[in-house]
Coordinates of C-alpha atoms in Angstrom, one line a residue:
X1405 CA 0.0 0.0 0.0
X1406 CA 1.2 3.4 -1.3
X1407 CA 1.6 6.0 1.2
X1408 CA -1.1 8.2 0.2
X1409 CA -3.8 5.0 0.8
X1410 CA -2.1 4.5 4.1
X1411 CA -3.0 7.7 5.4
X1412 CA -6.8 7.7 4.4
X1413 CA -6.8 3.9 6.0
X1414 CA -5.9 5.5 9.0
X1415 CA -8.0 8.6 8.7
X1416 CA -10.3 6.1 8.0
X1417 CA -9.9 3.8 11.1
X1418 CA -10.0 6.8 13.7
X1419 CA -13.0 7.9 12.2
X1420 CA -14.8 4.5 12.7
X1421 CA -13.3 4.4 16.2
X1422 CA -14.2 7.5 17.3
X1423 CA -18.0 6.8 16.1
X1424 CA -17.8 3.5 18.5
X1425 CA -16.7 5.9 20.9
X1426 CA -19.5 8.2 21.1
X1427 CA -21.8 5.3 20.5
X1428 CA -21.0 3.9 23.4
X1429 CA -20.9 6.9 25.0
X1430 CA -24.4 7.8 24.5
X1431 CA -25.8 4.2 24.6
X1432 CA -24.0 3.1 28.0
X1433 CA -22.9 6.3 29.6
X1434 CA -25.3 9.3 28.5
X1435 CA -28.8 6.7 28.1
X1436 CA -29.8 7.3 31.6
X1437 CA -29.8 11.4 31.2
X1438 CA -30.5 11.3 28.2
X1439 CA -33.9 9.7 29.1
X1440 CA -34.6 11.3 31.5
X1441 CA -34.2 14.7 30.1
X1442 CA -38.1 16.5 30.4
X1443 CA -37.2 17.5 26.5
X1444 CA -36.8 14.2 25.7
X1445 CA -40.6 14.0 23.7
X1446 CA -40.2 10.4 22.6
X1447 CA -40.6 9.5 26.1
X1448 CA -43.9 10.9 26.7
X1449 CA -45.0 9.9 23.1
X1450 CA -44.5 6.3 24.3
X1451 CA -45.8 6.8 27.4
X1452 CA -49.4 7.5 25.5
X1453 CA -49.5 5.4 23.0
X1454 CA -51.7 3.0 24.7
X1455 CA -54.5 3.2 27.3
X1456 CA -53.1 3.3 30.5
X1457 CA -53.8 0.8 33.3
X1458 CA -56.3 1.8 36.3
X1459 CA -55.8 3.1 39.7
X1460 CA -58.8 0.5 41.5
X1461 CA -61.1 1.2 44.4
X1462 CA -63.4 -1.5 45.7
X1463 CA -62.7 -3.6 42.5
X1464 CA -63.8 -0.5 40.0
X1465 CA -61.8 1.6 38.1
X1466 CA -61.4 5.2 39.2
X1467 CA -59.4 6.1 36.1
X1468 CA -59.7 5.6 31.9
X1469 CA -57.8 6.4 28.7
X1470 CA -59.5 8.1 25.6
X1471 CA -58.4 8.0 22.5
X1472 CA -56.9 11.5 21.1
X1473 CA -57.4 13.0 17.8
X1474 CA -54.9 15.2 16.0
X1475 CA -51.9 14.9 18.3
X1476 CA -48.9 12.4 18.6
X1477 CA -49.9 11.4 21.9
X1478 CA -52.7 8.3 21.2
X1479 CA -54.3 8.2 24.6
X1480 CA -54.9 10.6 27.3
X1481 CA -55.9 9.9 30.9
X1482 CA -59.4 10.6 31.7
X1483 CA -61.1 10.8 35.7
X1484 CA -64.0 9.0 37.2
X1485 CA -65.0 11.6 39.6
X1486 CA -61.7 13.5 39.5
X1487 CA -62.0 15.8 42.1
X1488 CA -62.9 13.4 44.7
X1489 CA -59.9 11.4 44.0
X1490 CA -57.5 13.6 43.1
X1491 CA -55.5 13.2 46.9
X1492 CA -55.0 9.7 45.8
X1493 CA -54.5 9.5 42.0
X1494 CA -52.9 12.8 41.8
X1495 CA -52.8 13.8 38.0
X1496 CA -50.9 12.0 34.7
X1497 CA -51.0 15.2 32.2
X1498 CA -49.3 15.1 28.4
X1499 CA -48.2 18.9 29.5
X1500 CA -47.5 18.7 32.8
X1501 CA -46.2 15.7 33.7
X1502 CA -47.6 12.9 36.8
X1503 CA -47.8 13.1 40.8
X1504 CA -48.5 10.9 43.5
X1505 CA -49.7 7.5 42.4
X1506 CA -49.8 8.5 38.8
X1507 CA -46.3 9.0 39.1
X1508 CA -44.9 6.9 41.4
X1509 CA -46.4 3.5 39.8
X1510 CA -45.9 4.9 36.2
X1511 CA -44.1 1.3 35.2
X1512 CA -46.7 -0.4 36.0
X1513 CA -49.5 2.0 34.7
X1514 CA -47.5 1.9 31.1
X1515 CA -46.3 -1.7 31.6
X1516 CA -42.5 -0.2 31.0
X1517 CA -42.1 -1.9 34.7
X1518 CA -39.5 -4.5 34.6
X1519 CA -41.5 -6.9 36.4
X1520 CA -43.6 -6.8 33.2
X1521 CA -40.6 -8.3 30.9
X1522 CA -42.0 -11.4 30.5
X1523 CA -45.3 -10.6 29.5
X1524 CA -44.2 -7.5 26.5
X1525 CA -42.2 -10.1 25.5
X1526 CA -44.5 -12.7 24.8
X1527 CA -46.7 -9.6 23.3
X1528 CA -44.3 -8.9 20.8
X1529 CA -43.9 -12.4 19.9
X1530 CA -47.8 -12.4 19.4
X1531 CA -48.4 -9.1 18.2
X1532 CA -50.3 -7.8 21.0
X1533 CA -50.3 -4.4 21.7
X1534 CA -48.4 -3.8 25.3
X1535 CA -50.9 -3.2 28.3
X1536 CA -50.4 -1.3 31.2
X1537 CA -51.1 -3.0 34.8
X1538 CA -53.3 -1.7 37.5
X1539 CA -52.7 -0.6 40.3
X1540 CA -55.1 -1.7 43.4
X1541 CA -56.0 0.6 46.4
X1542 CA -57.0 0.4 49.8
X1543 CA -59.5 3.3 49.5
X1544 CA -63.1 3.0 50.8
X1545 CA -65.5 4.2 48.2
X1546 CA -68.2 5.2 50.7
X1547 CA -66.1 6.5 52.9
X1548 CA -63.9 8.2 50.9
X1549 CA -67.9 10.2 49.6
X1550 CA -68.7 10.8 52.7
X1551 CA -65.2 12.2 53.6
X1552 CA -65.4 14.6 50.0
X1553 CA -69.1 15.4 50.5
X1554 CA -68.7 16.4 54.2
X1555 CA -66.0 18.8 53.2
X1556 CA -68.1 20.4 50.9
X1557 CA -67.1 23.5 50.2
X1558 CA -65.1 24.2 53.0
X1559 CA -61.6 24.4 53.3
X1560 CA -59.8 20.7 54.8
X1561 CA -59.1 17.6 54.6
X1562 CA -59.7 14.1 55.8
X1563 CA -57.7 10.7 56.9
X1564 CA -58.9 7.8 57.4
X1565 CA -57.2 4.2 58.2
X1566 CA -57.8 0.9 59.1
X1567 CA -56.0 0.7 62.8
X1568 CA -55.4 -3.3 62.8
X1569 CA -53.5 -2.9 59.2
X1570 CA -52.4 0.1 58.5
X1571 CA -54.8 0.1 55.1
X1572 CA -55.8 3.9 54.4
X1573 CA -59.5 4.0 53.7
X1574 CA -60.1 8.0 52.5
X1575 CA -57.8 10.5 51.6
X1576 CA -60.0 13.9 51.2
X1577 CA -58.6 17.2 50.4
X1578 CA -60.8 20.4 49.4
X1579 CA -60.9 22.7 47.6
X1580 CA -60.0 20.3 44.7
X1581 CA -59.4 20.1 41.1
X1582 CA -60.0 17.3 38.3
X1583 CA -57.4 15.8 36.6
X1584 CA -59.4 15.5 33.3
X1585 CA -58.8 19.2 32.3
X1586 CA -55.7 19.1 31.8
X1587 CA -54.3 15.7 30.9
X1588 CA -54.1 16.5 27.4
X1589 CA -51.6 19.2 25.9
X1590 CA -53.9 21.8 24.4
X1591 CA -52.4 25.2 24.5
X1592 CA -56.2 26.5 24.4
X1593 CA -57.8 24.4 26.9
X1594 CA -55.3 22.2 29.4
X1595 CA -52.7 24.9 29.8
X1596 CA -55.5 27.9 30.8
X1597 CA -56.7 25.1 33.4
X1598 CA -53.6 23.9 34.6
X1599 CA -52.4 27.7 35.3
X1600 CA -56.0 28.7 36.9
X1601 CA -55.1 25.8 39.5
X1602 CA -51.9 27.1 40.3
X1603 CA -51.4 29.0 44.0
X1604 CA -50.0 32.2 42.3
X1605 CA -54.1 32.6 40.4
X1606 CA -55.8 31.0 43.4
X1607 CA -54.8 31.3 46.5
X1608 CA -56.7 28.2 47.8
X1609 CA -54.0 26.4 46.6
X1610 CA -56.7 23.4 44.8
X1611 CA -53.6 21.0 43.9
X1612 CA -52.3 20.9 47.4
X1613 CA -53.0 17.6 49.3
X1614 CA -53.9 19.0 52.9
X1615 CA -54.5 15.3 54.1
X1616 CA -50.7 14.7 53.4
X1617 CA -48.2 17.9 52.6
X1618 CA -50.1 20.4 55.4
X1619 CA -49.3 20.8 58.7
X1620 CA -51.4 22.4 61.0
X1621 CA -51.5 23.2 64.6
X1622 CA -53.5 20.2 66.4
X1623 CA -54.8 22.1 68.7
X1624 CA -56.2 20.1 71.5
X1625 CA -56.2 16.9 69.7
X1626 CA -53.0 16.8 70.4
X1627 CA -53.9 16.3 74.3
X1628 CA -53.9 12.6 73.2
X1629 CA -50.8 12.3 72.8
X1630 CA -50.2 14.1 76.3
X1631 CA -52.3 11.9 78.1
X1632 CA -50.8 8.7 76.3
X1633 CA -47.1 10.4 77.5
X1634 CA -48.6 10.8 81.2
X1635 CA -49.7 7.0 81.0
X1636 CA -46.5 5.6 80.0
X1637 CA -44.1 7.8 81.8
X1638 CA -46.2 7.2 85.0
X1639 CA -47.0 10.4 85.5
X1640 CA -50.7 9.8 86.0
X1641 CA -50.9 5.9 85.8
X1642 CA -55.1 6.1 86.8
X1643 CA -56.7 7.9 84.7
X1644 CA -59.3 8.7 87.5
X1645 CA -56.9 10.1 90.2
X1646 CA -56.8 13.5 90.4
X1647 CA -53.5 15.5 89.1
X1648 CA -53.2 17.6 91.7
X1649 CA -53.6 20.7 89.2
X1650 CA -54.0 24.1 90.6
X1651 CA -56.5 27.2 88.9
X1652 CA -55.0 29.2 88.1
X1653 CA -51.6 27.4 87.0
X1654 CA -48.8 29.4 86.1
X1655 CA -46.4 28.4 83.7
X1656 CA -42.8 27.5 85.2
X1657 CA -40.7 30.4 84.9
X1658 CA -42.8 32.9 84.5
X1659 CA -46.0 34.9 85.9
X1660 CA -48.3 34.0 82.6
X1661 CA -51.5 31.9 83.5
X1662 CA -52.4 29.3 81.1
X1663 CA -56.0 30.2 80.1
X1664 CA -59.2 27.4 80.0
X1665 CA -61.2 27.9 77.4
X1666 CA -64.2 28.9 79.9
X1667 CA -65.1 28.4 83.3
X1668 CA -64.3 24.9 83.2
X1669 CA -63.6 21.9 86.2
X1670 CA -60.3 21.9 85.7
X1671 CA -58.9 22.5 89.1
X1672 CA -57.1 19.3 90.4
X1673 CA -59.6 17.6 87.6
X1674 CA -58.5 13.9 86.7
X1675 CA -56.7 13.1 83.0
X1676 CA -60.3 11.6 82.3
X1677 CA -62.6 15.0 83.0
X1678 CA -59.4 17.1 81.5
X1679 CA -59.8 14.9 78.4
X1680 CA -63.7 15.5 78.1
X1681 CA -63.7 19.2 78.6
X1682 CA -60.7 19.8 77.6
X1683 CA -58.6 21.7 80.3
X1684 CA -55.5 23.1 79.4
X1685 CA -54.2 23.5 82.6
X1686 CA -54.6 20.0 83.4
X1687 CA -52.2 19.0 80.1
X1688 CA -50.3 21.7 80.3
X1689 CA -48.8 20.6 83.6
X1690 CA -48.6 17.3 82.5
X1691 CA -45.9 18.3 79.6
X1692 CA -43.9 20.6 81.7
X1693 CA -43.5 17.8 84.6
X1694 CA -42.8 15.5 81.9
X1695 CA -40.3 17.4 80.2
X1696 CA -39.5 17.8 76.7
X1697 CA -37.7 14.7 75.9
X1698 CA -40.4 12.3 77.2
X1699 CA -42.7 14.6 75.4
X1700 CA -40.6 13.8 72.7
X1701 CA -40.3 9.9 73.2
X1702 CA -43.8 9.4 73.1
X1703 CA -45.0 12.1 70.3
X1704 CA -41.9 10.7 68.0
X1705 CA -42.8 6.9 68.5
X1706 CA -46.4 7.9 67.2
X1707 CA -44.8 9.3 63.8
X1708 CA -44.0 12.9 64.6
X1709 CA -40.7 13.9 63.3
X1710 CA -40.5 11.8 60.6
X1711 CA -41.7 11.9 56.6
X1712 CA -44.2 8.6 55.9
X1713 CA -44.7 7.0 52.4
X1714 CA -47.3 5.5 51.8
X1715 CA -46.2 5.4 49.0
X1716 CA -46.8 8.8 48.2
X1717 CA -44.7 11.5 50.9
X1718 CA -46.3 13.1 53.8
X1719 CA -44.7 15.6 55.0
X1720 CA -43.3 15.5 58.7
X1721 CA -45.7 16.3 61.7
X1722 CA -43.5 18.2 64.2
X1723 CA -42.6 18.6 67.7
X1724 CA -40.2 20.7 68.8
X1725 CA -36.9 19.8 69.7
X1726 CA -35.5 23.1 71.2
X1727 CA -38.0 24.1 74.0
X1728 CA -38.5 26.0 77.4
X1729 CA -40.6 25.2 80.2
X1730 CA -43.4 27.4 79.0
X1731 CA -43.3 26.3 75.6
X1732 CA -43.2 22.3 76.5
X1733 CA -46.6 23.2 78.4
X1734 CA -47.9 25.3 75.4
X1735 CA -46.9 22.3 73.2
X1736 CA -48.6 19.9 75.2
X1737 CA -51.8 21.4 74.2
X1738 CA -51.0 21.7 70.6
X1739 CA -50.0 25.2 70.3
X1740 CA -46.4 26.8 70.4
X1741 CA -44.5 25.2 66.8
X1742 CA -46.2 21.5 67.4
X1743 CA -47.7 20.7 64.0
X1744 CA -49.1 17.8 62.3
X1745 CA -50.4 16.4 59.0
X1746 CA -54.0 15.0 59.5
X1747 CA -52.8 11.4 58.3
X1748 CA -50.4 12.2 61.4
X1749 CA -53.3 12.5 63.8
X1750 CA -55.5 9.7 62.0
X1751 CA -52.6 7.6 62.9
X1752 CA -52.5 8.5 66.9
X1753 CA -56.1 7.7 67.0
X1754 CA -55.6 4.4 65.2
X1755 CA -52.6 3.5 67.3
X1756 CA -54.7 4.0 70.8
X1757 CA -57.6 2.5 69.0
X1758 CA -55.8 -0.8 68.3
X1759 CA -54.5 -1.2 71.7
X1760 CA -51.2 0.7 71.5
X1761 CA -50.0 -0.9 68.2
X1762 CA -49.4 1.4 64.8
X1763 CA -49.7 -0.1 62.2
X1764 CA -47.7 1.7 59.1
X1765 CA -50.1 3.5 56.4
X1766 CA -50.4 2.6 53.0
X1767 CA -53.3 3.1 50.0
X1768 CA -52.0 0.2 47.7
X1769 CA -52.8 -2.8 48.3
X1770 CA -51.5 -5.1 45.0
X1771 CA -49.8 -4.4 41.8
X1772 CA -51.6 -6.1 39.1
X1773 CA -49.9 -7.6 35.5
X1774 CA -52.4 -6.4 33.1
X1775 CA -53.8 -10.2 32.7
X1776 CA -54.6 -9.7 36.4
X1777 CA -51.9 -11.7 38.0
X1778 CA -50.4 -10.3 41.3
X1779 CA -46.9 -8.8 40.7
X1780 CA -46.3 -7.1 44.3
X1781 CA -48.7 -7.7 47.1
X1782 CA -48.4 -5.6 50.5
X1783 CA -48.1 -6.7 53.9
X1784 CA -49.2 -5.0 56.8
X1785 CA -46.1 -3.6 59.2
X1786 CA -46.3 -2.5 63.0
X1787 CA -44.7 0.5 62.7
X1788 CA -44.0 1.0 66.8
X1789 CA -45.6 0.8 70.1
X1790 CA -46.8 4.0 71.3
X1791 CA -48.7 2.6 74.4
X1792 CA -48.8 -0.8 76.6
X1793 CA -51.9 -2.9 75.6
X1794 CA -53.4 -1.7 79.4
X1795 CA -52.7 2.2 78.7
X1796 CA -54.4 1.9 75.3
X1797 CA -57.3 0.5 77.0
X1798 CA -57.2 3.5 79.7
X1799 CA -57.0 6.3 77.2
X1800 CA -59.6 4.5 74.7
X1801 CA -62.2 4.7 77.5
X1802 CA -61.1 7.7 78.4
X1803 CA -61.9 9.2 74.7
X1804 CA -65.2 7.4 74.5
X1805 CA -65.9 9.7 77.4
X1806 CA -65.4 13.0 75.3
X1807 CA -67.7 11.3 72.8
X1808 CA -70.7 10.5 75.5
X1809 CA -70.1 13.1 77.9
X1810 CA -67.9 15.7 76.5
X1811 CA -67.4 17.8 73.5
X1812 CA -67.2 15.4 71.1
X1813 CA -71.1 14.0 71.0
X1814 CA -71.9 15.1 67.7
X1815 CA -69.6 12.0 66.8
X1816 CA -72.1 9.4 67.9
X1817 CA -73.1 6.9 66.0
X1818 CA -76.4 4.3 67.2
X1819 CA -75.0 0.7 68.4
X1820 CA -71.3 1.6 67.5
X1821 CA -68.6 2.7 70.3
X1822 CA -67.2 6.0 69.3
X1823 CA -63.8 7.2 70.8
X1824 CA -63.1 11.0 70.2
X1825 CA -61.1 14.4 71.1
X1826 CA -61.8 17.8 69.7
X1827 CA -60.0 20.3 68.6
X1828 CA -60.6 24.2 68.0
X1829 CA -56.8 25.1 66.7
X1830 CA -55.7 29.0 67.3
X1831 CA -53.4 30.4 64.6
X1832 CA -51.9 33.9 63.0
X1833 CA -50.4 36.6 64.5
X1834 CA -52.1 36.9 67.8
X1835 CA -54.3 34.3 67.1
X1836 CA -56.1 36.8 64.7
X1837 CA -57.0 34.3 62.4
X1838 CA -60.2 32.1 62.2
X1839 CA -59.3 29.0 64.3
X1840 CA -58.7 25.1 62.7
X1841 CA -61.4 23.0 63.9
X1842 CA -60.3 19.4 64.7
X1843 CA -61.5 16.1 65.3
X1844 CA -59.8 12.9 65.8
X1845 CA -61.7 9.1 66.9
X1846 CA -62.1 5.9 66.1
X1847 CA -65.3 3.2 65.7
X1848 CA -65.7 0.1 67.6
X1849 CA -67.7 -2.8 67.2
X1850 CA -68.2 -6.4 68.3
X1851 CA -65.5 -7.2 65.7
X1852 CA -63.0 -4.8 66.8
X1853 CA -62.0 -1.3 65.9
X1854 CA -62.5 -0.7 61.9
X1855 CA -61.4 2.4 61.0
X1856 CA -60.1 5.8 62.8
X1857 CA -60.5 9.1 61.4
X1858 CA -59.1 12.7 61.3
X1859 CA -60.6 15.3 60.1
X1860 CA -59.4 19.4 60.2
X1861 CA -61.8 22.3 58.6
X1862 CA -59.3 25.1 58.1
X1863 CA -61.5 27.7 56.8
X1864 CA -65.6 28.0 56.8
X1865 CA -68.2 30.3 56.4
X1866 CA -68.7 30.0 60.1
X1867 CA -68.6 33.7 62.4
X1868 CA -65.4 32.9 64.4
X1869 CA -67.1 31.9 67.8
X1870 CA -69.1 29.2 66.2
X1871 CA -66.0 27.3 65.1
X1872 CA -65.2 24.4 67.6
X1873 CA -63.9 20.9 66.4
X1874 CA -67.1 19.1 67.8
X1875 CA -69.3 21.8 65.7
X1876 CA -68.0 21.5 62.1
X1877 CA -65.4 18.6 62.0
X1878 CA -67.0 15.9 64.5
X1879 CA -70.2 15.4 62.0
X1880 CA -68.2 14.8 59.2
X1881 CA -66.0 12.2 61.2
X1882 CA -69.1 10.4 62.4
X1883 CA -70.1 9.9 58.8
X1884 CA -67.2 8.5 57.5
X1885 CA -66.9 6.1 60.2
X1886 CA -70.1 5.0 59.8
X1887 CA -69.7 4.2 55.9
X1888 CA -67.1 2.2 57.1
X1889 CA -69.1 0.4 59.5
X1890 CA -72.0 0.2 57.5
X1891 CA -69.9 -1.7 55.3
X1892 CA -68.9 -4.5 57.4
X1893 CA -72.4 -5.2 58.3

């Protein structure tokens, strides 16, 4: 070979090399980004080229596909009912891309999952069309409507769980919105109603989940936790002996009385009549001689402090870490920084309601191939141990107290033990703001203890001394627990 040829050979040779390079480059090193990149059309195209599998509740579909005209994307998601799912489906849009369960089980909803190998394979080998799985809640239909309804058109949300499993049967947030509008990618009609919905045009904030990524003050909900803290740490081991509180009681280290709401019979009251009219003296004391780590201890083994996934994120419920004297017994009723999700509180009445056990939350039961076969089934997990079985038992009959006796009788429901604690949550600068009203309890039957239930209104049309947790959010408590027990009859 001439000199002349042996250069282009060469030429020739680095050029083919250097293509193996980059092609390896992109395939192997770059694929991942590359994928990933939200430019990256072809991903999204593929993601819509066939229906969708469903998100289930009680064995029916909550979601669809419908086919598109005019566009590259085939399919687009459609709603059954969108805005009383929404919490739980959260949205899967052509435009603006998926949340919450839409998101997090996309494999499975667009069989790309890798569980699902197998069965596109055997598709391609017979020409089917690849099928997206469904995905299989826990949600309670009827509860889940009476949670929605309930809410109406006030501002809150709802959480409901099964306290023997874990299983979360309603997720209600309001105000809403419905995923249908904008699924698509219409620059006339999806993208005005995806920017109406977002907090900068409307400051009720429609597309956030209150029952998960809120917090709110508990208000004196929160005196559950108090009275399960006194229980454990033997500070008050019989719920019937007096506490030896004095009224007035001055917080430690200072000269500032902690105000009743009213003239109530608080003075040296037991933790049962503190629970069932609520006295703030009573559980204020009780977290100051406590302290603020065994505050702690007990408020952090009922979930506060921490995210939960179930799967979708919920945001941490907190209690303070850095506290005073005065603001331990300000906690202890709910007020200072303590704050909480209303899954949060949902959980503390579902941990005293199943006899100090918590259960971990989840809303998905089973992951489903689309010829129905069971790819990923759940288990139920104790998440941690709150109470003793006996303390449970102490503070569960002390709530069902509040329920017959105390504030909390709008919760009663004919034939069906109803444990309860209301809440009437002060907030804004000097309280100036309309108070949260709260409601936490649980059912019981013969069979056990089927579902317990939180429930916070944060804004009504209510004037601001008619606001009271046994007013606006007990009612709507009582009604989803009794879907729930209506159901097991």
């Amino acid at each position: 070979m001439n000199k002349p040829l042996r250069r282009i050979a060469i030429f020739c040779g680095l050029l083919i090399m250097t293509l193996l390079i980059r092609d390896n480059w992109l395939q192997y090193v770059k694929a991942g980004e590359l994928q990933d990149n939200g430019k990256n059309r072809r991903i999204s195209i593929e993601r819509y080229a066939q229906p969708r599998g469903d998100i289930i509740v009680d064995g029916n579909p909550i979601t669809g596909s419908a086919k598109t005209n005019g566009s590259d994307y085939a399919y687009k998601r459609t709603y059954k009912n969108g805005p009383m799912w929404a919490p739980v489906t959260g949205y899967a849009s052509q435009a603006f891309g998926a949340t919450q369960l839409e998101s997090l089980e996309d494999g499975i909803l667009t069989g790309n999952d890798d569980r699902l190998f197998f069965r596109r394979t055997l598709d391609m080998i017979t020409g089917k069309k690849k099928e997206g799985g469904n995905v299989v809640t826990t949600l309670n239909g009827a509860a889940q409507k009476a949670a929605f309804e309930g809410l109406g058109s006030k501002k809150g949300a709802v959480a409901a769980i099964d306290p023997t499993t874990g299983a979360i049967l309603a997720l209600a947030s309001t105000p809403s919105y419905d995923p249908s509008k904008f699924a698509g990618n219409s620059t006339t009609t999806d993208t005005p109603a995806w920017q109406k919905l977002q907090k900068s045009q409307n400051p009720d904030d429609p597309m956030l989940n209150r029952a998960l990524r809120e917090t709110y003050p508990p208000g004196s909900t929160f005196k559950v936790v108090t009275a399960a803290a006194a229980l454990e740490h033997g500070l008050y081991p019989d719920p019937d002996d007096k506490t030896e509180t004095p009224l007035p009681w001055v917080m430690p280290n200072t000269r500032t009385e902690l105000k009743n709401d009213g003239p109530l019979p608080c003075k040296d009251a037991t933790l049962r009549m503190a629970l069932q009219v609520s006295c703030n003296t009573v559980f204020g004391k009780a977290g100051a001689d406590l302290g603020k780590d065994k505050m702690r201890e007990t408020a952090e083994k009922f979930g506060f402090n921490s995210e939960h996934f179930i799967p979708v994120r919920a945001n941490a419920s907190v209690w303070p870490k850095e506290m005073d004297e005065p603001q331990t017994a300000l906690s202890s009723i709910g007020q200072f920084e303590t704050a909480t999700t209303p899954l949060q509180m949902a959980m503390v009445a579902a941990a005293v309601a199943n006899d100090g056990k918590l259960m971990e939350p989840y809303m998905v039961s089973r992951l489903q191939a689309p010829s129905l076969d069971v790819i990923e089934k759940h288990t139920p997990d104790e998440m941690s141990r709150p109470l003793s079985e006996e303390n449970a038992q102490k503070l569960q009959s002390m709530m069902e107290t509040v329920v017959e006796k105390g504030t909390g009788r709008n919760a009663q429901i004919n034939g069906v033990k109803v444990g309860g604690k209301t809440g009437t949550a002060q907030h804004g600068v000097d309280n100036s703001e309309k108070p949260y009203a709260w409601f936490i309890s649980y059912a019981k039957t013969d069979s056990g203890s089927p579902v317990a239930v939180a429930v916070v209104v944060e804004d009504s049309d209510a004037s601001r001394g008619d606001i009271s947790g046994g007013g606006l959010a007990a009612p709507i408590a009582r009604d989803v627990m009794k879907a729930v027990v209506d159901g097991k009859e």
